[in-house]
Amino acid sequence: RTATLSAKIQGKVVEVNFEEGQKVKAGDIVARLDDSNYAAALHQAQAQMRQARAAMDNNAPIYTRYQRLQKEGAISTDAVENQRTIYDNARTQYDVAVAAVALAQANLADTLVRAPFDGIVTVKVAQVGEVVAPSAQSGGSTRSGIMTIVDMNSLEVQVDVSENYIERVEAGGAATIHLDAYPELEIPGSVIAIIPTADQSKGTVAVRVAIKTKDSRILPQMAA
């Protein structure tokens, strides 16, 4: 399992917290974008929300008093309806302001890039000061990725087995894995599954093999 991490928004990188070979935990902040504009937008939205809340709170007792006066016959129905409209508009404006604050908070949170799972950084792409975006943009130097992480616990072996021997392989069956880099190392494994398609040009069937014993010498893309 591997993932190239990027940002949900475009922005300038102000912090990269991990280098190649370092371990990350799920939820770790691997990078941070410039948040000054988003923080200002949040403060503005919060101020507008407070203003809208004050307007709604000021109109609520007036509307209540108008309803009481109407029951006493001291005020017309039209006056009550007009005040109800004013109160409803104030309440709607407050709801809109609350939604604007939630959006501003989400945008501010998106300036933090977090690791989606435990892993090891294999590639660091972006540097502090560079601009990153969710997707590459033509005509500029904007990057679409910040770093790549690999979940080492998800490592498995994929091996091509000749069609002549595939009948000997079954899911759950035992296997022994040998790495080309460490030919004397015997790693116990077991068959996860037989991929149900054959390679006609090679006359083989792909088989997925689980690695039972974790070893730091086992690296992604090694030959086995």
C-alpha atoms as an extended CHARMM CRD file, in Angstrom:
* protein
*
       224  EXT
         1         1  ARG       CA              0.0000000000        0.0000000000        0.0000000000  PROA      1               0.0000000000
         2         2  THR       CA              1.4920000000        3.2820000000       -1.1290000000  PROA      2               0.0000000000
         3         3  ALA       CA              0.2130000000        6.8410000000       -1.3720000000  PROA      3               0.0000000000
         4         4  THR       CA              1.5640000000       10.0720000000       -2.7900000000  PROA      4               0.0000000000
         5         5  LEU       CA              0.3460000000       12.7660000000       -0.4280000000  PROA      5               0.0000000000
         6         6  SER       CA             -0.8500000000       16.0930000000       -1.7360000000  PROA      6               0.0000000000
         7         7  ALA       CA             -2.8900000000       19.0370000000       -0.5100000000  PROA      7               0.0000000000
         8         8  LYS       CA             -6.6210000000       19.5330000000       -1.0950000000  PROA      8               0.0000000000
         9         9  ILE       CA             -5.9740000000       23.2030000000       -1.8390000000  PROA      9               0.0000000000
        10        10  GLN       CA             -3.2980000000       25.1840000000       -3.6300000000  PROA      10              0.0000000000
        11        11  GLY       CA             -0.7680000000       26.8930000000       -1.4200000000  PROA      11              0.0000000000
        12        12  LYS       CA              2.8590000000       27.5720000000       -0.5630000000  PROA      12              0.0000000000
        13        13  VAL       CA              4.6720000000       24.9660000000        1.5270000000  PROA      13              0.0000000000
        14        14  VAL       CA              6.0000000000       26.4520000000        4.7710000000  PROA      14              0.0000000000
        15        15  GLU       CA              6.8800000000       23.2340000000        6.5920000000  PROA      15              0.0000000000
        16        16  VAL       CA              7.8400000000       19.6530000000        5.6490000000  PROA      16              0.0000000000
        17        17  ASN       CA              8.3060000000       17.4940000000        8.7260000000  PROA      17              0.0000000000
        18        18  PHE       CA              9.6650000000       14.2000000000        7.3910000000  PROA      18              0.0000000000
        19        19  GLU       CA             12.5390000000       13.0300000000        5.2030000000  PROA      19              0.0000000000
        20        20  GLU       CA             13.0970000000        9.8560000000        3.1890000000  PROA      20              0.0000000000
        21        21  GLY       CA             13.4420000000        6.7950000000        5.3840000000  PROA      21              0.0000000000
        22        22  GLN       CA             11.5970000000        8.2590000000        8.3700000000  PROA      22              0.0000000000
        23        23  LYS       CA              8.5380000000        6.5840000000        9.8510000000  PROA      23              0.0000000000
        24        24  VAL       CA              5.1840000000        8.3380000000       10.0260000000  PROA      24              0.0000000000
        25        25  LYS       CA              2.0690000000        7.4980000000       11.9940000000  PROA      25              0.0000000000
        26        26  ALA       CA             -1.4890000000        7.8350000000       10.7510000000  PROA      26              0.0000000000
        27        27  GLY       CA             -2.6220000000       11.4000000000       11.4350000000  PROA      27              0.0000000000
        28        28  ASP       CA              0.8850000000       12.8810000000       11.6410000000  PROA      28              0.0000000000
        29        29  ILE       CA              1.2080000000       16.3190000000       10.0460000000  PROA      29              0.0000000000
        30        30  VAL       CA              3.6990000000       15.6760000000        7.2520000000  PROA      30              0.0000000000
        31        31  ALA       CA              3.5230000000       19.1790000000        5.7640000000  PROA      31              0.0000000000
        32        32  ARG       CA              1.9110000000       22.5560000000        6.3260000000  PROA      32              0.0000000000
        33        33  LEU       CA              0.8680000000       25.2060000000        3.8330000000  PROA      33              0.0000000000
        34        34  ASP       CA              0.7500000000       28.9700000000        4.3700000000  PROA      34              0.0000000000
        35        35  ASP       CA             -2.4980000000       29.5150000000        6.2970000000  PROA      35              0.0000000000
        36        36  SER       CA             -2.4600000000       33.3150000000        6.7280000000  PROA      36              0.0000000000
        37        37  ASN       CA             -5.2520000000       34.0100000000        4.2240000000  PROA      37              0.0000000000
        38        38  TYR       CA             -7.4060000000       31.1330000000        5.4910000000  PROA      38              0.0000000000
        39        39  ALA       CA             -6.9400000000       32.1830000000        9.1250000000  PROA      39              0.0000000000
        40        40  ALA       CA             -8.0030000000       35.7500000000        8.2180000000  PROA      40              0.0000000000
        41        41  ALA       CA            -11.0380000000       34.4070000000        6.3630000000  PROA      41              0.0000000000
        42        42  LEU       CA            -12.0000000000       32.3800000000        9.4330000000  PROA      42              0.0000000000
        43        43  HSD       CA            -11.7440000000       35.4320000000       11.7270000000  PROA      43              0.0000000000
        44        44  GLN       CA            -13.9090000000       37.4080000000        9.3060000000  PROA      44              0.0000000000
        45        45  ALA       CA            -16.5150000000       34.6390000000        9.1310000000  PROA      45              0.0000000000
        46        46  GLN       CA            -16.5980000000       34.3460000000       12.9240000000  PROA      46              0.0000000000
        47        47  ALA       CA            -17.1280000000       38.1100000000       13.2650000000  PROA      47              0.0000000000
        48        48  GLN       CA            -19.9840000000       37.9980000000       10.7590000000  PROA      48              0.0000000000
        49        49  MET       CA            -21.5050000000       35.0750000000       12.6480000000  PROA      49              0.0000000000
        50        50  ARG       CA            -21.4180000000       37.0210000000       15.9120000000  PROA      50              0.0000000000
        51        51  GLN       CA            -23.0250000000       39.9660000000       14.1720000000  PROA      51              0.0000000000
        52        52  ALA       CA            -25.7720000000       37.7730000000       12.7230000000  PROA      52              0.0000000000
        53        53  ARG       CA            -26.3440000000       36.1140000000       16.1140000000  PROA      53              0.0000000000
        54        54  ALA       CA            -26.7550000000       39.5340000000       17.7620000000  PROA      54              0.0000000000
        55        55  ALA       CA            -29.3090000000       40.5820000000       15.1420000000  PROA      55              0.0000000000
        56        56  MET       CA            -31.2710000000       37.3630000000       15.6390000000  PROA      56              0.0000000000
        57        57  ASP       CA            -31.1640000000       37.6600000000       19.4340000000  PROA      57              0.0000000000
        58        58  ASN       CA            -32.3380000000       41.2870000000       19.2500000000  PROA      58              0.0000000000
        59        59  ASN       CA            -35.3030000000       40.4230000000       17.0420000000  PROA      59              0.0000000000
        60        60  ALA       CA            -36.4340000000       37.3410000000       18.9620000000  PROA      60              0.0000000000
        61        61  PRO       CA            -37.9160000000       39.1740000000       22.0160000000  PROA      61              0.0000000000
        62        62  ILE       CA            -39.5490000000       41.7800000000       19.7610000000  PROA      62              0.0000000000
        63        63  TYR       CA            -41.2850000000       39.0630000000       17.7770000000  PROA      63              0.0000000000
        64        64  THR       CA            -42.3770000000       37.3750000000       21.0130000000  PROA      64              0.0000000000
        65        65  ARG       CA            -43.7900000000       40.6620000000       22.3280000000  PROA      65              0.0000000000
        66        66  TYR       CA            -45.6930000000       41.2670000000       19.0820000000  PROA      66              0.0000000000
        67        67  GLN       CA            -47.2500000000       37.8060000000       19.3420000000  PROA      67              0.0000000000
        68        68  ARG       CA            -48.3850000000       38.5660000000       22.9000000000  PROA      68              0.0000000000
        69        69  LEU       CA            -49.8450000000       41.9250000000       21.8880000000  PROA      69              0.0000000000
        70        70  GLN       CA            -51.7200000000       40.3020000000       19.0390000000  PROA      70              0.0000000000
        71        71  LYS       CA            -53.3780000000       37.8680000000       21.4490000000  PROA      71              0.0000000000
        72        72  GLU       CA            -54.3980000000       40.8350000000       23.5850000000  PROA      72              0.0000000000
        73        73  GLY       CA            -55.8470000000       42.5470000000       20.4990000000  PROA      73              0.0000000000
        74        74  ALA       CA            -53.4670000000       45.4710000000       20.8210000000  PROA      74              0.0000000000
        75        75  ILE       CA            -51.6920000000       45.0280000000       17.4820000000  PROA      75              0.0000000000
        76        76  SER       CA            -52.6400000000       44.0880000000       13.9390000000  PROA      76              0.0000000000
        77        77  THR       CA            -51.8750000000       40.7740000000       12.2470000000  PROA      77              0.0000000000
        78        78  ASP       CA            -49.9080000000       42.5660000000        9.5140000000  PROA      78              0.0000000000
        79        79  ALA       CA            -47.5530000000       44.0760000000       12.0800000000  PROA      79              0.0000000000
        80        80  VAL       CA            -46.9280000000       40.6300000000       13.5830000000  PROA      80              0.0000000000
        81        81  GLU       CA            -46.2890000000       39.0950000000       10.1600000000  PROA      81              0.0000000000
        82        82  ASN       CA            -43.8510000000       41.8560000000        9.2800000000  PROA      82              0.0000000000
        83        83  GLN       CA            -41.9560000000       41.2690000000       12.5080000000  PROA      83              0.0000000000
        84        84  ARG       CA            -41.9910000000       37.5170000000       11.9060000000  PROA      84              0.0000000000
        85        85  THR       CA            -40.4340000000       38.0860000000        8.4760000000  PROA      85              0.0000000000
        86        86  ILE       CA            -37.7150000000       40.2350000000       10.0190000000  PROA      86              0.0000000000
        87        87  TYR       CA            -36.9830000000       37.5580000000       12.6300000000  PROA      87              0.0000000000
        88        88  ASP       CA            -36.9640000000       34.7270000000       10.0520000000  PROA      88              0.0000000000
        89        89  ASN       CA            -34.5420000000       36.6790000000        7.8610000000  PROA      89              0.0000000000
        90        90  ALA       CA            -32.2630000000       37.2840000000       10.8440000000  PROA      90              0.0000000000
        91        91  ARG       CA            -32.3340000000       33.5980000000       11.7280000000  PROA      91              0.0000000000
        92        92  THR       CA            -31.5550000000       32.6290000000        8.1150000000  PROA      92              0.0000000000
        93        93  GLN       CA            -28.6310000000       35.0500000000        8.0280000000  PROA      93              0.0000000000
        94        94  TYR       CA            -27.2910000000       33.4650000000       11.1990000000  PROA      94              0.0000000000
        95        95  ASP       CA            -27.5520000000       29.9750000000        9.6720000000  PROA      95              0.0000000000
        96        96  VAL       CA            -25.6740000000       31.2100000000        6.5950000000  PROA      96              0.0000000000
        97        97  ALA       CA            -22.9880000000       32.7370000000        8.8240000000  PROA      97              0.0000000000
        98        98  VAL       CA            -22.5990000000       29.4710000000       10.7560000000  PROA      98              0.0000000000
        99        99  ALA       CA            -22.1180000000       27.5980000000        7.4750000000  PROA      99              0.0000000000
       100       100  ALA       CA            -19.5350000000       30.1570000000        6.3630000000  PROA      100             0.0000000000
       101       101  VAL       CA            -17.5650000000       29.5880000000        9.5830000000  PROA      101             0.0000000000
       102       102  ALA       CA            -17.6440000000       25.8110000000        9.0320000000  PROA      102             0.0000000000
       103       103  LEU       CA            -16.3450000000       26.2900000000        5.4730000000  PROA      103             0.0000000000
       104       104  ALA       CA            -13.5800000000       28.6290000000        6.6530000000  PROA      104             0.0000000000
       105       105  GLN       CA            -12.5790000000       26.1230000000        9.3470000000  PROA      105             0.0000000000
       106       106  ALA       CA            -12.4380000000       23.3270000000        6.7560000000  PROA      106             0.0000000000
       107       107  ASN       CA            -10.2720000000       25.4440000000        4.4380000000  PROA      107             0.0000000000
       108       108  LEU       CA             -7.9150000000       26.2390000000        7.3180000000  PROA      108             0.0000000000
       109       109  ALA       CA             -7.6940000000       22.5560000000        8.2640000000  PROA      109             0.0000000000
       110       110  ASP       CA             -6.8130000000       21.7080000000        4.6510000000  PROA      110             0.0000000000
       111       111  THR       CA             -3.5310000000       23.6210000000        5.0280000000  PROA      111             0.0000000000
       112       112  LEU       CA             -2.3360000000       20.6860000000        7.1470000000  PROA      112             0.0000000000
       113       113  VAL       CA             -1.3820000000       17.5670000000        5.1820000000  PROA      113             0.0000000000
       114       114  ARG       CA             -1.6750000000       14.4290000000        7.3040000000  PROA      114             0.0000000000
       115       115  ALA       CA             -0.5320000000       10.8550000000        6.8000000000  PROA      115             0.0000000000
       116       116  PRO       CA             -3.4730000000        8.5440000000        6.0130000000  PROA      116             0.0000000000
       117       117  PHE       CA             -1.7790000000        5.4530000000        7.4870000000  PROA      117             0.0000000000
       118       118  ASP       CA              1.3820000000        4.2820000000        9.2640000000  PROA      118             0.0000000000
       119       119  GLY       CA              4.3210000000        3.9980000000        6.9100000000  PROA      119             0.0000000000
       120       120  ILE       CA              7.7750000000        5.0720000000        5.8140000000  PROA      120             0.0000000000
       121       121  VAL       CA              8.5920000000        8.0220000000        3.5860000000  PROA      121             0.0000000000
       122       122  THR       CA             10.1620000000        6.7300000000        0.3730000000  PROA      122             0.0000000000
       123       123  VAL       CA             10.1200000000        9.9040000000       -1.7450000000  PROA      123             0.0000000000
       124       124  LYS       CA             10.1370000000       13.5640000000       -0.6970000000  PROA      124             0.0000000000
       125       125  VAL       CA              9.1240000000       15.8100000000       -3.5760000000  PROA      125             0.0000000000
       126       126  ALA       CA              8.1870000000       19.2700000000       -2.3450000000  PROA      126             0.0000000000
       127       127  GLN       CA             10.4590000000       21.6910000000       -0.5430000000  PROA      127             0.0000000000
       128       128  VAL       CA              9.6570000000       24.6590000000        1.6870000000  PROA      128             0.0000000000
       129       129  GLY       CA              8.7380000000       27.6600000000       -0.4490000000  PROA      129             0.0000000000
       130       130  GLU       CA              7.3160000000       25.6760000000       -3.3510000000  PROA      130             0.0000000000
       131       131  VAL       CA              3.6820000000       25.9060000000       -4.4100000000  PROA      131             0.0000000000
       132       132  VAL       CA              1.6480000000       22.6970000000       -4.4000000000  PROA      132             0.0000000000
       133       133  ALA       CA             -1.8360000000       22.0020000000       -5.7350000000  PROA      133             0.0000000000
       134       134  PRO       CA             -4.2520000000       19.0370000000       -5.8390000000  PROA      134             0.0000000000
       135       135  SER       CA             -3.3980000000       18.5080000000       -9.5350000000  PROA      135             0.0000000000
       136       136  ALA       CA             -0.5820000000       19.6430000000      -11.7830000000  PROA      136             0.0000000000
       137       137  GLN       CA             -1.1560000000       22.8800000000      -13.6670000000  PROA      137             0.0000000000
       138       138  SER       CA              0.1860000000       23.5390000000      -17.1340000000  PROA      138             0.0000000000
       139       139  GLY       CA              2.5920000000       26.3580000000      -17.7660000000  PROA      139             0.0000000000
       140       140  GLY       CA              4.0160000000       26.5390000000      -14.2490000000  PROA      140             0.0000000000
       141       141  SER       CA              6.1930000000       24.8090000000      -11.6850000000  PROA      141             0.0000000000
       142       142  THR       CA              3.3700000000       23.9280000000       -9.3120000000  PROA      142             0.0000000000
       143       143  ARG       CA              3.8180000000       20.4660000000       -7.7920000000  PROA      143             0.0000000000
       144       144  SER       CA              0.9660000000       18.0310000000       -7.3050000000  PROA      144             0.0000000000
       145       145  GLY       CA              2.6440000000       15.8570000000       -4.6640000000  PROA      145             0.0000000000
       146       146  ILE       CA              4.5320000000       16.4380000000       -1.4330000000  PROA      146             0.0000000000
       147       147  MET       CA              5.8560000000       13.0010000000       -0.4970000000  PROA      147             0.0000000000
       148       148  THR       CA              5.2100000000        9.2890000000       -0.9790000000  PROA      148             0.0000000000
       149       149  ILE       CA              4.7340000000        6.9130000000        1.9300000000  PROA      149             0.0000000000
       150       150  VAL       CA              4.6210000000        3.1170000000        1.9430000000  PROA      150             0.0000000000
       151       151  ASP       CA              2.8870000000        0.8790000000        4.4620000000  PROA      151             0.0000000000
       152       152  MET       CA              5.6200000000       -1.6910000000        5.1160000000  PROA      152             0.0000000000
       153       153  ASN       CA              3.1700000000       -3.9780000000        6.9140000000  PROA      153             0.0000000000
       154       154  SER       CA              1.2430000000       -4.3820000000        3.6650000000  PROA      154             0.0000000000
       155       155  LEU       CA              4.2040000000       -5.8380000000        1.7640000000  PROA      155             0.0000000000
       156       156  GLU       CA              3.5310000000       -9.0750000000       -0.0820000000  PROA      156             0.0000000000
       157       157  VAL       CA              5.1760000000      -11.0420000000       -2.8860000000  PROA      157             0.0000000000
       158       158  GLN       CA              3.6780000000      -11.4500000000       -6.3280000000  PROA      158             0.0000000000
       159       159  VAL       CA              5.1550000000      -14.3440000000       -8.2350000000  PROA      159             0.0000000000
       160       160  ASP       CA              4.5100000000      -15.7190000000      -11.7100000000  PROA      160             0.0000000000
       161       161  VAL       CA              3.8940000000      -19.4710000000      -11.5820000000  PROA      161             0.0000000000
       162       162  SER       CA              4.0820000000      -21.5660000000      -14.7340000000  PROA      162             0.0000000000
       163       163  GLU       CA              0.7360000000      -22.8710000000      -15.9520000000  PROA      163             0.0000000000
       164       164  ASN       CA              2.2410000000      -26.3890000000      -15.7370000000  PROA      164             0.0000000000
       165       165  TYR       CA              2.5440000000      -26.0950000000      -11.9460000000  PROA      165             0.0000000000
       166       166  ILE       CA             -0.3400000000      -23.8470000000      -10.9760000000  PROA      166             0.0000000000
       167       167  GLU       CA             -2.4880000000      -26.8410000000       -9.9950000000  PROA      167             0.0000000000
       168       168  ARG       CA             -0.0710000000      -27.4450000000       -7.1120000000  PROA      168             0.0000000000
       169       169  VAL       CA             -0.8010000000      -23.9950000000       -5.6650000000  PROA      169             0.0000000000
       170       170  GLU       CA             -3.7920000000      -23.3270000000       -3.4410000000  PROA      170             0.0000000000
       171       171  ALA       CA             -4.8680000000      -20.4360000000       -1.2090000000  PROA      171             0.0000000000
       172       172  GLY       CA             -3.5260000000      -20.8670000000        2.3160000000  PROA      172             0.0000000000
       173       173  GLY       CA             -0.7290000000      -23.1480000000        1.1870000000  PROA      173             0.0000000000
       174       174  ALA       CA              2.7240000000      -22.7320000000        2.7010000000  PROA      174             0.0000000000
       175       175  ALA       CA              5.5350000000      -21.0100000000        0.8300000000  PROA      175             0.0000000000
       176       176  THR       CA              9.1680000000      -20.0890000000        1.3430000000  PROA      176             0.0000000000
       177       177  ILE       CA             10.3500000000      -16.7340000000        0.0270000000  PROA      177             0.0000000000
       178       178  HSD       CA             13.9240000000      -16.0650000000       -1.1260000000  PROA      178             0.0000000000
       179       179  LEU       CA             15.0750000000      -12.5340000000       -1.9040000000  PROA      179             0.0000000000
       180       180  ASP       CA             17.6250000000      -12.0880000000       -4.6820000000  PROA      180             0.0000000000
       181       181  ALA       CA             19.4420000000       -9.5870000000       -2.4470000000  PROA      181             0.0000000000
       182       182  TYR       CA             19.6930000000      -12.1390000000        0.4160000000  PROA      182             0.0000000000
       183       183  PRO       CA             19.6630000000      -15.5900000000       -1.2030000000  PROA      183             0.0000000000
       184       184  GLU       CA             20.4470000000      -17.4080000000        2.0480000000  PROA      184             0.0000000000
       185       185  LEU       CA             17.4980000000      -15.8090000000        3.8720000000  PROA      185             0.0000000000
       186       186  GLU       CA             14.4560000000      -18.0620000000        4.0680000000  PROA      186             0.0000000000
       187       187  ILE       CA             11.2590000000      -16.1800000000        4.7980000000  PROA      187             0.0000000000
       188       188  PRO       CA              8.0980000000      -18.1340000000        5.6530000000  PROA      188             0.0000000000
       189       189  GLY       CA              4.9940000000      -17.1780000000        3.7120000000  PROA      189             0.0000000000
       190       190  SER       CA              1.5700000000      -18.4060000000        2.6660000000  PROA      190             0.0000000000
       191       191  VAL       CA             -0.4810000000      -18.1080000000       -0.4910000000  PROA      191             0.0000000000
       192       192  ILE       CA             -3.0550000000      -15.3170000000       -0.2750000000  PROA      192             0.0000000000
       193       193  ALA       CA             -4.7520000000      -15.9090000000       -3.6000000000  PROA      193             0.0000000000
       194       194  ILE       CA             -4.3080000000      -17.0050000000       -7.1770000000  PROA      194             0.0000000000
       195       195  ILE       CA             -5.1300000000      -14.1210000000       -9.5000000000  PROA      195             0.0000000000
       196       196  PRO       CA             -7.7080000000      -15.6390000000      -11.8870000000  PROA      196             0.0000000000
       197       197  THR       CA             -6.0920000000      -14.6930000000      -15.1870000000  PROA      197             0.0000000000
       198       198  ALA       CA             -3.0940000000      -15.9890000000      -17.1310000000  PROA      198             0.0000000000
       199       199  ASP       CA             -0.3370000000      -14.2270000000      -19.0480000000  PROA      199             0.0000000000
       200       200  GLN       CA             -0.4930000000      -15.8650000000      -22.4740000000  PROA      200             0.0000000000
       201       201  SER       CA              2.8670000000      -14.5100000000      -23.6230000000  PROA      201             0.0000000000
       202       202  LYS       CA              4.7010000000      -15.9890000000      -20.6320000000  PROA      202             0.0000000000
       203       203  GLY       CA              2.4410000000      -18.9550000000      -19.9130000000  PROA      203             0.0000000000
       204       204  THR       CA              2.1940000000      -17.9950000000      -16.2450000000  PROA      204             0.0000000000
       205       205  VAL       CA             -0.3950000000      -17.2190000000      -13.5880000000  PROA      205             0.0000000000
       206       206  ALA       CA              0.1920000000      -14.5420000000      -10.9440000000  PROA      206             0.0000000000
       207       207  VAL       CA              0.0390000000      -15.6210000000       -7.2920000000  PROA      207             0.0000000000
       208       208  ARG       CA             -0.0230000000      -13.3540000000       -4.2180000000  PROA      208             0.0000000000
       209       209  VAL       CA              2.0460000000      -14.5700000000       -1.2600000000  PROA      209             0.0000000000
       210       210  ALA       CA              1.8680000000      -13.1760000000        2.2750000000  PROA      210             0.0000000000
       211       211  ILE       CA              5.0680000000      -12.5490000000        4.2410000000  PROA      211             0.0000000000
       212       212  LYS       CA              4.6290000000      -14.1500000000        7.6650000000  PROA      212             0.0000000000
       213       213  THR       CA              7.8180000000      -12.8440000000        9.2770000000  PROA      213             0.0000000000
       214       214  LYS       CA              8.4520000000       -9.1070000000        9.0850000000  PROA      214             0.0000000000
       215       215  ASP       CA             12.0430000000       -8.1670000000        8.3010000000  PROA      215             0.0000000000
       216       216  SER       CA             13.5180000000       -4.6990000000        7.8120000000  PROA      216             0.0000000000
       217       217  ARG       CA             15.5810000000       -6.0380000000        4.9170000000  PROA      217             0.0000000000
       218       218  ILE       CA             12.4440000000       -6.6410000000        2.8480000000  PROA      218             0.0000000000
       219       219  LEU       CA             11.8530000000       -3.5550000000        0.7130000000  PROA      219             0.0000000000
       220       220  PRO       CA              9.2240000000       -2.6080000000       -1.8760000000  PROA      220             0.0000000000
       221       221  GLN       CA             10.0130000000       -3.6000000000       -5.4860000000  PROA      221             0.0000000000
       222       222  MET       CA             12.7250000000       -6.1180000000       -4.4780000000  PROA      222             0.0000000000
       223       223  ALA       CA             13.0850000000       -9.2220000000       -6.6210000000  PROA      223             0.0000000000
       224       224  ALA       CA             12.0270000000      -12.4550000000       -4.9210000000  PROA      224             0.0000000000
